[in-house]
GROMACS .gro file of C-alpha atoms in nm:
model
  445
    1UNK     CA    1   1.490  -2.023  10.393
    2UNK     CA    2   1.173  -1.943  10.585
    3UNK     CA    3   1.196  -1.572  10.508
    4UNK     CA    4   0.965  -1.377  10.279
    5UNK     CA    5   1.095  -1.241   9.947
    6UNK     CA    6   0.953  -1.005   9.685
    7UNK     CA    7   1.072  -1.235   9.407
    8UNK     CA    8   1.216  -1.586   9.392
    9UNK     CA    9   1.410  -1.657   9.073
   10UNK     CA   10   1.452  -2.024   8.971
   11UNK     CA   11   1.736  -2.117   8.736
   12UNK     CA   12   2.061  -1.931   8.672
   13UNK     CA   13   2.029  -1.908   8.294
   14UNK     CA   14   2.131  -1.580   8.138
   15UNK     CA   15   1.777  -1.436   8.126
   16UNK     CA   16   1.707  -1.526   8.488
   17UNK     CA   17   2.039  -1.378   8.606
   18UNK     CA   18   1.985  -1.050   8.421
   19UNK     CA   19   1.636  -1.020   8.574
   20UNK     CA   20   1.766  -1.109   8.920
   21UNK     CA   21   2.026  -0.831   8.885
   22UNK     CA   22   1.778  -0.572   8.754
   23UNK     CA   23   1.522  -0.649   9.028
   24UNK     CA   24   1.788  -0.639   9.303
   25UNK     CA   25   1.913  -0.302   9.178
   26UNK     CA   26   1.548  -0.184   9.199
   27UNK     CA   27   1.556  -0.260   9.570
   28UNK     CA   28   1.347  -0.578   9.566
   29UNK     CA   29   1.437  -0.863   9.802
   30UNK     CA   30   1.542  -1.149   9.573
   31UNK     CA   31   1.616  -1.517   9.642
   32UNK     CA   32   1.778  -1.696   9.348
   33UNK     CA   33   1.784  -2.076   9.342
   34UNK     CA   34   1.898  -2.341   9.094
   35UNK     CA   35   1.840  -2.717   9.099
   36UNK     CA   36   2.185  -2.760   8.933
   37UNK     CA   37   2.518  -2.728   9.113
   38UNK     CA   38   2.653  -2.489   8.847
   39UNK     CA   39   2.558  -2.151   8.702
   40UNK     CA   40   2.399  -2.104   8.364
   41UNK     CA   41   2.118  -2.359   8.323
   42UNK     CA   42   2.063  -2.409   7.949
   43UNK     CA   43   2.311  -2.127   7.879
   44UNK     CA   44   2.599  -2.283   8.073
   45UNK     CA   45   2.957  -2.297   7.951
   46UNK     CA   46   3.131  -2.638   7.940
   47UNK     CA   47   3.494  -2.744   7.954
   48UNK     CA   48   3.609  -3.028   7.730
   49UNK     CA   49   3.546  -3.309   7.981
   50UNK     CA   50   3.193  -3.176   8.053
   51UNK     CA   51   3.131  -3.151   7.678
   52UNK     CA   52   3.240  -3.515   7.634
   53UNK     CA   53   3.020  -3.635   7.919
   54UNK     CA   54   2.718  -3.459   7.770
   55UNK     CA   55   2.758  -3.574   7.409
   56UNK     CA   56   2.977  -3.887   7.421
   57UNK     CA   57   2.879  -4.030   7.758
   58UNK     CA   58   3.236  -4.057   7.890
   59UNK     CA   59   3.504  -3.826   8.031
   60UNK     CA   60   3.789  -3.924   7.798
   61UNK     CA   61   3.830  -3.659   7.524
   62UNK     CA   62   4.121  -3.719   7.282
   63UNK     CA   63   4.450  -3.582   7.414
   64UNK     CA   64   4.528  -3.402   7.086
   65UNK     CA   65   4.242  -3.157   7.157
   66UNK     CA   66   4.443  -3.007   7.444
   67UNK     CA   67   4.366  -2.933   7.809
   68UNK     CA   68   4.004  -2.959   7.920
   69UNK     CA   69   4.006  -2.643   8.132
   70UNK     CA   70   4.119  -2.428   7.840
   71UNK     CA   71   3.779  -2.488   7.677
   72UNK     CA   72   3.478  -2.268   7.758
   73UNK     CA   73   3.215  -2.392   7.515
   74UNK     CA   74   2.894  -2.190   7.548
   75UNK     CA   75   2.582  -2.399   7.508
   76UNK     CA   76   2.383  -2.095   7.387
   77UNK     CA   77   2.648  -1.897   7.199
   78UNK     CA   78   2.541  -1.544   7.106
   79UNK     CA   79   2.733  -1.231   7.013
   80UNK     CA   80   2.631  -0.894   7.159
   81UNK     CA   81   2.575  -0.591   6.935
   82UNK     CA   82   2.825  -0.323   7.048
   83UNK     CA   83   2.552  -0.057   7.087
   84UNK     CA   84   2.272  -0.307   7.144
   85UNK     CA   85   2.027  -0.357   7.426
   86UNK     CA   86   2.237  -0.611   7.619
   87UNK     CA   87   2.530  -0.368   7.638
   88UNK     CA   88   2.290  -0.096   7.759
   89UNK     CA   89   2.162  -0.332   8.032
   90UNK     CA   90   2.523  -0.414   8.132
   91UNK     CA   91   2.605  -0.043   8.163
   92UNK     CA   92   2.276   0.040   8.339
   93UNK     CA   93   2.354  -0.219   8.607
   94UNK     CA   94   2.731  -0.149   8.613
   95UNK     CA   95   2.801  -0.518   8.541
   96UNK     CA   96   3.062  -0.406   8.284
   97UNK     CA   97   3.316  -0.388   8.568
   98UNK     CA   98   3.302  -0.767   8.609
   99UNK     CA   99   3.352  -0.847   8.239
  100UNK     CA  100   3.612  -0.807   7.967
  101UNK     CA  101   3.469  -0.787   7.617
  102UNK     CA  102   3.659  -0.819   7.294
  103UNK     CA  103   3.545  -0.717   6.946
  104UNK     CA  104   3.442  -0.995   6.705
  105UNK     CA  105   3.647  -1.004   6.384
  106UNK     CA  106   3.392  -1.062   6.112
  107UNK     CA  107   3.026  -1.050   6.009
  108UNK     CA  108   2.937  -1.238   5.690
  109UNK     CA  109   2.640  -1.339   5.481
  110UNK     CA  110   2.585  -1.637   5.249
  111UNK     CA  111   2.466  -1.548   4.901
  112UNK     CA  112   2.439  -1.777   4.596
  113UNK     CA  113   2.679  -2.034   4.742
  114UNK     CA  114   2.950  -1.789   4.853
  115UNK     CA  115   3.038  -1.602   5.174
  116UNK     CA  116   3.063  -1.221   5.168
  117UNK     CA  117   3.144  -0.957   5.430
  118UNK     CA  118   2.820  -0.779   5.523
  119UNK     CA  119   2.837  -0.421   5.387
  120UNK     CA  120   2.683  -0.177   5.637
  121UNK     CA  121   2.777   0.173   5.517
  122UNK     CA  122   2.765   0.373   5.195
  123UNK     CA  123   3.144   0.329   5.152
  124UNK     CA  124   3.129  -0.049   5.206
  125UNK     CA  125   2.832  -0.078   4.967
  126UNK     CA  126   3.041   0.070   4.686
  127UNK     CA  127   3.321  -0.181   4.749
  128UNK     CA  128   3.107  -0.492   4.804
  129UNK     CA  129   3.128  -0.773   4.546
  130UNK     CA  130   2.776  -0.873   4.656
  131UNK     CA  131   2.627  -0.619   4.416
  132UNK     CA  132   2.672  -0.503   4.058
  133UNK     CA  133   2.765  -0.142   3.972
  134UNK     CA  134   2.413   0.005   3.947
  135UNK     CA  135   2.289  -0.187   4.249
  136UNK     CA  136   2.584  -0.048   4.451
  137UNK     CA  137   2.470   0.306   4.374
  138UNK     CA  138   2.112   0.229   4.478
  139UNK     CA  139   2.233   0.059   4.798
  140UNK     CA  140   2.459   0.355   4.872
  141UNK     CA  141   2.155   0.587   4.868
  142UNK     CA  142   1.973   0.352   5.106
  143UNK     CA  143   2.267   0.346   5.350
  144UNK     CA  144   2.308   0.725   5.338
  145UNK     CA  145   1.941   0.766   5.432
  146UNK     CA  146   1.984   0.527   5.727
  147UNK     CA  147   2.308   0.696   5.841
  148UNK     CA  148   2.147   1.043   5.843
  149UNK     CA  149   1.820   0.920   5.994
  150UNK     CA  150   1.727   1.051   6.341
  151UNK     CA  151   1.395   0.935   6.487
  152UNK     CA  152   1.341   1.270   6.665
  153UNK     CA  153   1.427   1.487   6.361
  154UNK     CA  154   1.144   1.472   6.102
  155UNK     CA  155   1.366   1.650   5.845
  156UNK     CA  156   1.569   1.330   5.815
  157UNK     CA  157   1.253   1.129   5.736
  158UNK     CA  158   1.225   1.293   5.392
  159UNK     CA  159   0.847   1.334   5.416
  160UNK     CA  160   0.776   0.967   5.495
  161UNK     CA  161   0.566   0.855   5.791
  162UNK     CA  162   0.778   0.557   5.888
  163UNK     CA  163   0.524   0.430   6.141
  164UNK     CA  164   0.267   0.403   5.862
  165UNK     CA  165   0.457   0.278   5.557
  166UNK     CA  166   0.585  -0.078   5.565
  167UNK     CA  167   0.948  -0.184   5.533
  168UNK     CA  168   0.859  -0.327   5.190
  169UNK     CA  169   0.719   0.009   5.072
  170UNK     CA  170   1.022   0.194   5.210
  171UNK     CA  171   1.270  -0.042   5.039
  172UNK     CA  172   1.075  -0.014   4.710
  173UNK     CA  173   1.169   0.355   4.692
  174UNK     CA  174   1.533   0.248   4.643
  175UNK     CA  175   1.448  -0.019   4.381
  176UNK     CA  176   1.682  -0.269   4.547
  177UNK     CA  177   1.716  -0.622   4.409
  178UNK     CA  178   1.582  -0.923   4.601
  179UNK     CA  179   1.929  -1.049   4.698
  180UNK     CA  180   2.019  -0.706   4.839
  181UNK     CA  181   1.696  -0.690   5.038
  182UNK     CA  182   1.773  -1.042   5.160
  183UNK     CA  183   2.110  -0.956   5.313
  184UNK     CA  184   1.995  -0.619   5.451
  185UNK     CA  185   1.689  -0.774   5.619
  186UNK     CA  186   1.858  -1.084   5.758
  187UNK     CA  187   2.227  -0.996   5.809
  188UNK     CA  188   2.195  -0.627   5.905
  189UNK     CA  189   1.845  -0.580   6.050
  190UNK     CA  190   1.881  -0.936   6.189
  191UNK     CA  191   1.520  -1.028   6.113
  192UNK     CA  192   1.470  -1.403   6.149
  193UNK     CA  193   1.212  -1.431   5.868
  194UNK     CA  194   1.052  -1.207   5.605
  195UNK     CA  195   0.754  -1.096   5.816
  196UNK     CA  196   0.937  -0.767   5.884
  197UNK     CA  197   0.853  -0.655   5.526
  198UNK     CA  198   0.487  -0.612   5.621
  199UNK     CA  199   0.568  -0.427   5.947
  200UNK     CA  200   0.619  -0.047   5.985
  201UNK     CA  201   0.952   0.067   5.836
  202UNK     CA  202   1.059   0.250   6.154
  203UNK     CA  203   1.174  -0.064   6.337
  204UNK     CA  204   1.358  -0.196   6.029
  205UNK     CA  205   1.547   0.135   5.979
  206UNK     CA  206   1.640   0.151   6.350
  207UNK     CA  207   1.775  -0.205   6.331
  208UNK     CA  208   1.996  -0.131   6.030
  209UNK     CA  209   2.116   0.191   6.195
  210UNK     CA  210   2.201   0.001   6.515
  211UNK     CA  211   2.416  -0.237   6.309
  212UNK     CA  212   2.601   0.049   6.135
  213UNK     CA  213   2.659   0.241   6.460
  214UNK     CA  214   2.776  -0.072   6.640
  215UNK     CA  215   3.016  -0.142   6.355
  216UNK     CA  216   3.163   0.209   6.384
  217UNK     CA  217   3.194   0.180   6.762
  218UNK     CA  218   3.514  -0.025   6.792
  219UNK     CA  219   3.631   0.004   6.429
  220UNK     CA  220   3.648  -0.376   6.416
  221UNK     CA  221   3.537  -0.601   6.130
  222UNK     CA  222   3.193  -0.657   6.284
  223UNK     CA  223   2.938  -0.481   6.506
  224UNK     CA  224   2.961  -0.759   6.764
  225UNK     CA  225   3.149  -0.807   7.090
  226UNK     CA  226   3.194  -1.119   7.304
  227UNK     CA  227   3.328  -1.171   7.657
  228UNK     CA  228   3.676  -1.315   7.706
  229UNK     CA  229   3.628  -1.671   7.842
  230UNK     CA  230   3.281  -1.681   7.685
  231UNK     CA  231   2.927  -1.617   7.801
  232UNK     CA  232   2.961  -1.827   8.116
  233UNK     CA  233   3.100  -1.508   8.269
  234UNK     CA  234   2.770  -1.323   8.224
  235UNK     CA  235   2.538  -1.514   8.462
  236UNK     CA  236   2.810  -1.505   8.728
  237UNK     CA  237   2.857  -1.130   8.683
  238UNK     CA  238   2.484  -1.070   8.734
  239UNK     CA  239   2.488  -1.305   9.033
  240UNK     CA  240   2.761  -1.088   9.186
  241UNK     CA  241   2.557  -0.778   9.114
  242UNK     CA  242   2.251  -0.927   9.282
  243UNK     CA  243   2.460  -1.022   9.587
  244UNK     CA  244   2.597  -0.666   9.613
  245UNK     CA  245   2.237  -0.542   9.638
  246UNK     CA  246   2.140  -0.800   9.901
  247UNK     CA  247   2.015  -1.082   9.677
  248UNK     CA  248   2.063  -1.438   9.804
  249UNK     CA  249   2.193  -1.720   9.578
  250UNK     CA  250   2.150  -2.093   9.641
  251UNK     CA  251   2.279  -2.351   9.394
  252UNK     CA  252   2.214  -2.727   9.410
  253UNK     CA  253   1.858  -2.695   9.549
  254UNK     CA  254   1.677  -3.009   9.425
  255UNK     CA  255   1.304  -3.031   9.350
  256UNK     CA  256   1.226  -2.659   9.363
  257UNK     CA  257   0.845  -2.682   9.384
  258UNK     CA  258   0.641  -2.369   9.326
  259UNK     CA  259   0.353  -2.344   9.578
  260UNK     CA  260   0.015  -2.180   9.502
  261UNK     CA  261  -0.282  -2.066   9.714
  262UNK     CA  262  -0.644  -2.171   9.650
  263UNK     CA  263  -0.685  -1.885   9.402
  264UNK     CA  264  -0.390  -2.011   9.195
  265UNK     CA  265  -0.152  -1.730   9.294
  266UNK     CA  266   0.207  -1.816   9.382
  267UNK     CA  267   0.289  -1.808   9.756
  268UNK     CA  268   0.637  -1.957   9.772
  269UNK     CA  269   0.888  -2.222   9.668
  270UNK     CA  270   0.965  -2.545   9.857
  271UNK     CA  271   1.299  -2.727   9.840
  272UNK     CA  272   1.426  -3.002  10.073
  273UNK     CA  273   1.126  -2.959  10.306
  274UNK     CA  274   1.169  -2.583  10.355
  275UNK     CA  275   0.942  -2.321  10.201
  276UNK     CA  276   1.048  -1.967  10.116
  277UNK     CA  277   0.752  -1.731  10.081
  278UNK     CA  278   0.731  -1.485   9.794
  279UNK     CA  279   0.499  -1.257   9.600
  280UNK     CA  280   0.631  -1.347   9.253
  281UNK     CA  281   0.833  -1.624   9.083
  282UNK     CA  282   1.061  -1.584   8.781
  283UNK     CA  283   1.188  -1.902   8.614
  284UNK     CA  284   1.286  -2.085   8.296
  285UNK     CA  285   1.038  -2.330   8.136
  286UNK     CA  286   1.186  -2.637   8.308
  287UNK     CA  287   1.057  -2.529   8.652
  288UNK     CA  288   0.689  -2.495   8.551
  289UNK     CA  289   0.639  -2.740   8.261
  290UNK     CA  290   0.259  -2.732   8.291
  291UNK     CA  291   0.250  -2.355   8.225
  292UNK     CA  292   0.443  -2.359   7.894
  293UNK     CA  293   0.380  -2.489   7.543
  294UNK     CA  294   0.620  -2.622   7.282
  295UNK     CA  295   0.644  -2.394   6.978
  296UNK     CA  296   0.934  -2.544   6.787
  297UNK     CA  297   1.280  -2.687   6.820
  298UNK     CA  298   1.636  -2.583   6.748
  299UNK     CA  299   1.880  -2.808   6.559
  300UNK     CA  300   2.250  -2.744   6.595
  301UNK     CA  301   2.597  -2.879   6.542
  302UNK     CA  302   2.886  -2.801   6.777
  303UNK     CA  303   3.227  -2.836   6.614
  304UNK     CA  304   3.589  -2.824   6.728
  305UNK     CA  305   3.821  -2.719   6.445
  306UNK     CA  306   4.188  -2.637   6.389
  307UNK     CA  307   4.125  -2.348   6.148
  308UNK     CA  308   3.894  -2.048   6.106
  309UNK     CA  309   3.581  -2.073   5.887
  310UNK     CA  310   3.714  -2.066   5.527
  311UNK     CA  311   3.655  -1.746   5.324
  312UNK     CA  312   3.614  -1.529   5.636
  313UNK     CA  313   3.949  -1.348   5.601
  314UNK     CA  314   4.101  -1.578   5.868
  315UNK     CA  315   3.863  -1.434   6.131
  316UNK     CA  316   3.930  -1.581   6.475
  317UNK     CA  317   3.572  -1.493   6.566
  318UNK     CA  318   3.288  -1.451   6.318
  319UNK     CA  319   2.918  -1.479   6.246
  320UNK     CA  320   2.785  -1.601   5.911
  321UNK     CA  321   2.412  -1.572   5.840
  322UNK     CA  322   2.257  -1.796   5.575
  323UNK     CA  323   1.924  -1.630   5.486
  324UNK     CA  324   1.629  -1.868   5.449
  325UNK     CA  325   1.571  -1.791   5.078
  326UNK     CA  326   1.932  -1.880   4.991
  327UNK     CA  327   1.872  -2.232   5.122
  328UNK     CA  328   1.507  -2.272   5.022
  329UNK     CA  329   1.406  -2.286   5.389
  330UNK     CA  330   1.151  -2.116   5.615
  331UNK     CA  331   1.412  -2.002   5.868
  332UNK     CA  332   1.765  -1.864   5.860
  333UNK     CA  333   2.073  -2.067   5.951
  334UNK     CA  334   2.350  -1.922   6.169
  335UNK     CA  335   2.722  -1.995   6.194
  336UNK     CA  336   2.906  -1.884   6.506
  337UNK     CA  337   3.283  -1.916   6.543
  338UNK     CA  338   3.508  -1.827   6.833
  339UNK     CA  339   3.858  -1.935   6.928
  340UNK     CA  340   4.161  -1.899   7.151
  341UNK     CA  341   4.159  -1.524   7.078
  342UNK     CA  342   3.854  -1.500   7.312
  343UNK     CA  343   4.004  -1.760   7.550
  344UNK     CA  344   3.736  -2.021   7.478
  345UNK     CA  345   3.975  -2.288   7.342
  346UNK     CA  346   4.347  -2.374   7.350
  347UNK     CA  347   4.580  -2.201   7.104
  348UNK     CA  348   4.512  -2.308   6.747
  349UNK     CA  349   4.161  -2.440   6.821
  350UNK     CA  350   3.828  -2.296   6.707
  351UNK     CA  351   3.475  -2.364   6.832
  352UNK     CA  352   3.201  -2.337   6.568
  353UNK     CA  353   2.824  -2.372   6.599
  354UNK     CA  354   2.573  -2.420   6.320
  355UNK     CA  355   2.215  -2.358   6.434
  356UNK     CA  356   1.868  -2.318   6.288
  357UNK     CA  357   1.502  -2.362   6.373
  358UNK     CA  358   1.445  -2.732   6.297
  359UNK     CA  359   1.210  -2.799   6.006
  360UNK     CA  360   1.270  -3.177   5.993
  361UNK     CA  361   1.364  -3.457   6.234
  362UNK     CA  362   1.705  -3.503   6.074
  363UNK     CA  363   1.947  -3.241   6.212
  364UNK     CA  364   2.246  -3.382   6.022
  365UNK     CA  365   2.105  -3.333   5.674
  366UNK     CA  366   1.926  -3.013   5.772
  367UNK     CA  367   2.247  -2.850   5.900
  368UNK     CA  368   2.461  -2.982   5.613
  369UNK     CA  369   2.469  -2.651   5.415
  370UNK     CA  370   2.618  -2.477   5.721
  371UNK     CA  371   2.850  -2.760   5.826
  372UNK     CA  372   2.987  -2.784   5.469
  373UNK     CA  373   3.097  -2.418   5.489
  374UNK     CA  374   3.316  -2.499   5.793
  375UNK     CA  375   3.554  -2.728   5.604
  376UNK     CA  376   3.739  -2.999   5.799
  377UNK     CA  377   3.631  -3.047   6.162
  378UNK     CA  378   3.818  -3.234   6.439
  379UNK     CA  379   3.497  -3.326   6.624
  380UNK     CA  380   3.127  -3.264   6.565
  381UNK     CA  381   2.827  -3.309   6.798
  382UNK     CA  382   2.465  -3.282   6.686
  383UNK     CA  383   2.168  -3.208   6.906
  384UNK     CA  384   1.815  -3.071   6.903
  385UNK     CA  385   1.625  -2.906   7.185
  386UNK     CA  386   1.260  -2.802   7.217
  387UNK     CA  387   1.158  -2.437   7.235
  388UNK     CA  388   0.893  -2.343   7.489
  389UNK     CA  389   0.698  -2.023   7.554
  390UNK     CA  390   0.468  -1.940   7.848
  391UNK     CA  391   0.105  -2.041   7.793
  392UNK     CA  392  -0.048  -1.900   8.113
  393UNK     CA  393  -0.162  -1.558   8.237
  394UNK     CA  394   0.125  -1.419   8.444
  395UNK     CA  395  -0.103  -1.152   8.594
  396UNK     CA  396  -0.330  -1.427   8.733
  397UNK     CA  397  -0.066  -1.645   8.902
  398UNK     CA  398   0.234  -1.405   8.942
  399UNK     CA  399   0.466  -1.654   8.768
  400UNK     CA  400   0.693  -1.505   8.501
  401UNK     CA  401   0.847  -1.766   8.271
  402UNK     CA  402   1.117  -1.692   8.015
  403UNK     CA  403   1.100  -1.820   7.658
  404UNK     CA  404   1.351  -2.087   7.551
  405UNK     CA  405   1.657  -1.961   7.363
  406UNK     CA  406   1.616  -1.940   6.985
  407UNK     CA  407   1.866  -2.040   6.715
  408UNK     CA  408   2.004  -1.689   6.652
  409UNK     CA  409   2.371  -1.622   6.721
  410UNK     CA  410   2.309  -1.269   6.848
  411UNK     CA  411   2.142  -1.137   7.161
  412UNK     CA  412   1.872  -0.905   7.033
  413UNK     CA  413   1.571  -1.141   7.073
  414UNK     CA  414   1.697  -1.274   7.410
  415UNK     CA  415   1.720  -0.927   7.564
  416UNK     CA  416   1.379  -0.821   7.431
  417UNK     CA  417   1.227  -1.115   7.623
  418UNK     CA  418   1.409  -1.003   7.941
  419UNK     CA  419   1.286  -0.642   7.909
  420UNK     CA  420   0.931  -0.759   7.836
  421UNK     CA  421   0.939  -0.979   8.149
  422UNK     CA  422   1.086  -0.692   8.356
  423UNK     CA  423   0.794  -0.467   8.255
  424UNK     CA  424   0.538  -0.737   8.342
  425UNK     CA  425   0.700  -0.801   8.681
  426UNK     CA  426   0.750  -0.438   8.786
  427UNK     CA  427   0.485  -0.256   8.583
  428UNK     CA  428   0.744  -0.012   8.450
  429UNK     CA  429   0.972   0.027   8.151
  430UNK     CA  430   1.345   0.022   8.217
  431UNK     CA  431   1.530   0.339   8.117
  432UNK     CA  432   1.827   0.234   7.903
  433UNK     CA  433   1.942   0.580   7.795
  434UNK     CA  434   2.299   0.527   7.914
  435UNK     CA  435   2.641   0.659   7.819
  436UNK     CA  436   2.760   0.386   7.581
  437UNK     CA  437   3.120   0.507   7.597
  438UNK     CA  438   3.150   0.366   7.949
  439UNK     CA  439   3.176   0.013   7.808
  440UNK     CA  440   3.483  -0.084   7.614
  441UNK     CA  441   3.606  -0.384   7.422
  442UNK     CA  442   3.962  -0.465   7.336
  443UNK     CA  443   4.030  -0.489   6.964
  444UNK     CA  444   4.238  -0.768   6.808
  445UNK     CA  445   4.601  -0.743   6.917
   0.00000   0.00000   0.00000
């Protein structure tokens, strides 16, 4: 361990593993350590016995739930957008060869007490029961604009400067109703609150277009894909990538202590009496608790069920977004469901998560609107965890700390944090203009 490295990465959570892979591919000498004896950190994947130990304090799950090893329950479950940034990173690093993705069956939104498929194209808008006849026509015009929109072709902008006008001003041109704006902003553009309305329209339009293009990609019922056997495969795939490029991995390294010089700059990491020197450290908040601040907490319920989420067309995998306004809350609520069709549970079993940014200290009552949608559950576990963000100057100490995972059930915010960290570490922007057709996902058999 007494070698010198360009970067030492602490923790094998998804963000840390992606960064370790990207930095190794760039030719940096990377040492990757974890205090745990398993991959994944906060974003690990648990079998049934591990799940029971964590939430019930024993290793005796009921026999009727099936074999423990057939469960791969992701602790931070998130779907990937088929044409989204994570998929571009996977292709850029060639990690796709280690993973098998499968399309997700359904994408839904909660509106006035009911669940609806999210319409994402002009054709779907005309068919959607979410809107009345005249609203359908207005929404169709909006979707046609987005479908034809090309950032580099001003003709498609129809005379609007989309970096100047706000999303609210842009939407006003189509005279859409509040409920329509609600599902477009939260279930298509995947904005987590309504602040996007005051931001330039360009980002909003690109987000909606990404959703529509991802939906068209695999002709499935949603724009999302998910790895077979769950997200636990992702950190391990990036670990393999890092190893191919000469990165070194060490699990089960207790008390990883980051060492600093007199000027406060990082000089290395000590574990079990040995110090590895380095120029920079990348880690999750748990390794440098005095350099992060708490900004909120996530409340969630993890459920094992014997049926799909009701009113989702029997989708074996699905996301349902409950926009904040529909529940009278400040933040959206997310439902995530996956099953044996993605090899994360035994045949006939479904894993569902309900998650949101906690606004009270009572996760059970706070999550009730989402849990009620699930119908009967075999088992349910509640938990909350704190969200931290870095509170130090990374340029001053050369420590680069990831933000805690948020409550969303999709990857967009997670990957933006990774790319932002990559730019701070390397001083350059990663080029993600890749051939998207080189990644595939199997559709439902």
